[in-house]
Amino acid sequence: MANHIESSLLDALAARQKTDPANLHELDSADVAISSEALSAIGKAARSLLSAALGAAGAGDMPVGEIVKLFASKLYWNEAGGELIMCAAIAGRTVCLPVPAGHWNVPVRGSVQ
């Protein structure tokens, strides 16, 4: 069942991104760094989405860190366009926010020998 839901999500994201599902790669949130500009935009967009989905309570005074944590439950890299797609389950549906290619990266950790 979970694989079917995952496949449906990838198909929907691919259609929305105008790409093939094979171009969408799931990432771990610990492997991603997002620019401060994108974090600010994510906070504003997510508050709007949460207010629409949950009514007046919405995100309220939820800190941006908590909002990002919510939307980092599913992260996908669109290989074709370079965007990061952040998804969250809200009120029984999946809502996703795109992060433009220049506003996120996968930092290199450790040393090269």
PDB file of C-alpha atoms in Angstrom:
ATOM      1  CA  MET A   1       0.000   0.000   0.000  1.00  0.00           C
ATOM      2  CA  ALA A   2       2.793   2.445   0.935  1.00  0.00           C
ATOM      3  CA  ASN A   3       4.575   1.793  -2.376  1.00  0.00           C
ATOM      4  CA  HIS A   4       1.345   2.579  -4.251  1.00  0.00           C
ATOM      5  CA  ILE A   5       0.951   5.858  -2.340  1.00  0.00           C
ATOM      6  CA  GLU A   6       4.620   6.719  -2.955  1.00  0.00           C
ATOM      7  CA  SER A   7       4.248   5.907  -6.652  1.00  0.00           C
ATOM      8  CA  SER A   8       1.094   8.043  -6.898  1.00  0.00           C
ATOM      9  CA  LEU A   9       2.865  10.948  -5.192  1.00  0.00           C
ATOM     10  CA  LEU A  10       5.849  10.673  -7.552  1.00  0.00           C
ATOM     11  CA  ASP A  11       3.540  10.518 -10.580  1.00  0.00           C
ATOM     12  CA  ALA A  12       1.637  13.610  -9.403  1.00  0.00           C
ATOM     13  CA  LEU A  13       4.857  15.511  -8.627  1.00  0.00           C
ATOM     14  CA  ALA A  14       6.351  14.552 -11.987  1.00  0.00           C
ATOM     15  CA  ALA A  15       3.249  15.779 -13.815  1.00  0.00           C
ATOM     16  CA  ARG A  16       3.299  19.036 -11.857  1.00  0.00           C
ATOM     17  CA  GLN A  17       7.031  19.506 -12.508  1.00  0.00           C
ATOM     18  CA  LYS A  18       6.620  18.487 -16.179  1.00  0.00           C
ATOM     19  CA  THR A  19       9.213  15.742 -15.870  1.00  0.00           C
ATOM     20  CA  ASP A  20       9.492  11.961 -15.710  1.00  0.00           C
ATOM     21  CA  PRO A  21       9.086  10.276 -12.293  1.00  0.00           C
ATOM     22  CA  ALA A  22      12.570   8.771 -12.814  1.00  0.00           C
ATOM     23  CA  ASN A  23      13.964  12.335 -12.511  1.00  0.00           C
ATOM     24  CA  LEU A  24      12.654  12.677  -8.942  1.00  0.00           C
ATOM     25  CA  HIS A  25      15.012  11.385  -6.268  1.00  0.00           C
ATOM     26  CA  GLU A  26      14.119  11.187  -2.586  1.00  0.00           C
ATOM     27  CA  LEU A  27      16.604  12.866  -0.239  1.00  0.00           C
ATOM     28  CA  ASP A  28      17.104  12.694   3.504  1.00  0.00           C
ATOM     29  CA  SER A  29      16.514  15.997   5.295  1.00  0.00           C
ATOM     30  CA  ALA A  30      19.843  15.629   7.126  1.00  0.00           C
ATOM     31  CA  ASP A  31      21.612  15.825   3.755  1.00  0.00           C
ATOM     32  CA  VAL A  32      20.069  19.125   2.615  1.00  0.00           C
ATOM     33  CA  ALA A  33      20.914  22.770   3.358  1.00  0.00           C
ATOM     34  CA  ILE A  34      18.431  25.505   2.392  1.00  0.00           C
ATOM     35  CA  SER A  35      19.234  29.217   1.964  1.00  0.00           C
ATOM     36  CA  SER A  36      17.880  31.731   4.476  1.00  0.00           C
ATOM     37  CA  GLU A  37      15.905  33.432   1.683  1.00  0.00           C
ATOM     38  CA  ALA A  38      14.209  30.143   0.806  1.00  0.00           C
ATOM     39  CA  LEU A  39      13.520  29.385   4.487  1.00  0.00           C
ATOM     40  CA  SER A  40      11.746  32.724   4.850  1.00  0.00           C
ATOM     41  CA  ALA A  41       9.662  32.091   1.709  1.00  0.00           C
ATOM     42  CA  ILE A  42       8.878  28.537   2.858  1.00  0.00           C
ATOM     43  CA  GLY A  43       7.661  29.877   6.205  1.00  0.00           C
ATOM     44  CA  LYS A  44       5.300  32.369   4.542  1.00  0.00           C
ATOM     45  CA  ALA A  45       3.979  29.907   1.952  1.00  0.00           C
ATOM     46  CA  ALA A  46       3.555  27.115   4.493  1.00  0.00           C
ATOM     47  CA  ARG A  47       1.676  29.380   6.919  1.00  0.00           C
ATOM     48  CA  SER A  48      -0.722  30.274   4.113  1.00  0.00           C
ATOM     49  CA  LEU A  49      -1.195  26.613   3.148  1.00  0.00           C
ATOM     50  CA  LEU A  50      -1.672  25.550   6.761  1.00  0.00           C
ATOM     51  CA  SER A  51      -4.225  28.311   7.361  1.00  0.00           C
ATOM     52  CA  ALA A  52      -6.170  27.232   4.273  1.00  0.00           C
ATOM     53  CA  ALA A  53      -6.070  23.556   5.264  1.00  0.00           C
ATOM     54  CA  LEU A  54      -6.602  23.898   9.011  1.00  0.00           C
ATOM     55  CA  GLY A  55      -8.716  27.021   9.272  1.00  0.00           C
ATOM     56  CA  ALA A  56      -7.995  30.061  11.397  1.00  0.00           C
ATOM     57  CA  ALA A  57      -5.601  28.198  13.704  1.00  0.00           C
ATOM     58  CA  GLY A  58      -3.322  27.271  10.803  1.00  0.00           C
ATOM     59  CA  ALA A  59       0.356  27.587  11.627  1.00  0.00           C
ATOM     60  CA  GLY A  60      -0.281  30.461  14.020  1.00  0.00           C
ATOM     61  CA  ASP A  61       2.975  31.310  15.729  1.00  0.00           C
ATOM     62  CA  MET A  62       4.663  28.054  14.724  1.00  0.00           C
ATOM     63  CA  PRO A  63       8.417  28.714  14.408  1.00  0.00           C
ATOM     64  CA  VAL A  64       9.899  28.455  10.915  1.00  0.00           C
ATOM     65  CA  GLY A  65      12.052  25.549  12.137  1.00  0.00           C
ATOM     66  CA  GLU A  66       8.937  23.530  13.007  1.00  0.00           C
ATOM     67  CA  ILE A  67       7.345  24.384   9.655  1.00  0.00           C
ATOM     68  CA  VAL A  68      10.474  23.284   7.795  1.00  0.00           C
ATOM     69  CA  LYS A  69      10.582  20.080   9.849  1.00  0.00           C
ATOM     70  CA  LEU A  70       6.956  19.389   8.858  1.00  0.00           C
ATOM     71  CA  PHE A  71       7.663  19.944   5.152  1.00  0.00           C
ATOM     72  CA  ALA A  72      10.940  18.006   5.292  1.00  0.00           C
ATOM     73  CA  SER A  73       9.141  14.715   5.899  1.00  0.00           C
ATOM     74  CA  LYS A  74       9.393  13.998   2.158  1.00  0.00           C
ATOM     75  CA  LEU A  75      12.094  15.693   0.073  1.00  0.00           C
ATOM     76  CA  TYR A  76      12.687  15.149  -3.626  1.00  0.00           C
ATOM     77  CA  TRP A  77      15.354  16.487  -5.954  1.00  0.00           C
ATOM     78  CA  ASN A  78      14.083  17.157  -9.472  1.00  0.00           C
ATOM     79  CA  GLU A  79      17.106  16.147 -11.525  1.00  0.00           C
ATOM     80  CA  ALA A  80      15.688  17.771 -14.664  1.00  0.00           C
ATOM     81  CA  GLY A  81      15.204  21.257 -13.200  1.00  0.00           C
ATOM     82  CA  GLY A  82      17.307  21.191 -10.043  1.00  0.00           C
ATOM     83  CA  GLU A  83      14.464  22.101  -7.685  1.00  0.00           C
ATOM     84  CA  LEU A  84      14.028  20.625  -4.239  1.00  0.00           C
ATOM     85  CA  ILE A  85      10.425  19.640  -3.541  1.00  0.00           C
ATOM     86  CA  MET A  86       9.385  19.599   0.122  1.00  0.00           C
ATOM     87  CA  CYS A  87       6.194  17.714   1.007  1.00  0.00           C
ATOM     88  CA  ALA A  88       4.022  17.419   4.112  1.00  0.00           C
ATOM     89  CA  ALA A  89       0.845  15.527   4.953  1.00  0.00           C
ATOM     90  CA  ILE A  90      -1.710  18.138   6.025  1.00  0.00           C
ATOM     91  CA  ALA A  91      -5.354  17.447   6.789  1.00  0.00           C
ATOM     92  CA  GLY A  92      -5.313  14.132   4.943  1.00  0.00           C
ATOM     93  CA  ARG A  93      -3.564  15.315   1.780  1.00  0.00           C
ATOM     94  CA  THR A  94      -0.009  15.850   0.646  1.00  0.00           C
ATOM     95  CA  VAL A  95       1.043  19.455   0.069  1.00  0.00           C
ATOM     96  CA  CYS A  96       4.381  20.276  -1.562  1.00  0.00           C
ATOM     97  CA  LEU A  97       6.515  23.398  -1.822  1.00  0.00           C
ATOM     98  CA  PRO A  98       9.251  23.864  -4.442  1.00  0.00           C
ATOM     99  CA  VAL A  99      12.643  25.344  -3.575  1.00  0.00           C
ATOM    100  CA  PRO A 100      14.488  26.775  -6.616  1.00  0.00           C
ATOM    101  CA  ALA A 101      17.797  25.189  -7.626  1.00  0.00           C
ATOM    102  CA  GLY A 102      19.943  28.087  -6.424  1.00  0.00           C
ATOM    103  CA  HIS A 103      18.477  28.059  -2.916  1.00  0.00           C
ATOM    104  CA  TRP A 104      19.424  24.621  -1.651  1.00  0.00           C
ATOM    105  CA  ASN A 105      22.336  22.208  -1.806  1.00  0.00           C
ATOM    106  CA  VAL A 106      23.761  19.005  -0.450  1.00  0.00           C
ATOM    107  CA  PRO A 107      26.740  20.107   1.659  1.00  0.00           C
ATOM    108  CA  VAL A 108      29.953  18.119   1.439  1.00  0.00           C
ATOM    109  CA  ARG A 109      30.922  16.801   4.856  1.00  0.00           C
ATOM    110  CA  GLY A 110      34.163  15.225   5.940  1.00  0.00           C
ATOM    111  CA  SER A 111      37.427  15.346   4.074  1.00  0.00           C
ATOM    112  CA  VAL A 112      38.637  14.013   0.770  1.00  0.00           C
ATOM    113  CA  GLN A 113      41.777  11.905   0.954  1.00  0.00           C
TER     114      GLN A 113
END
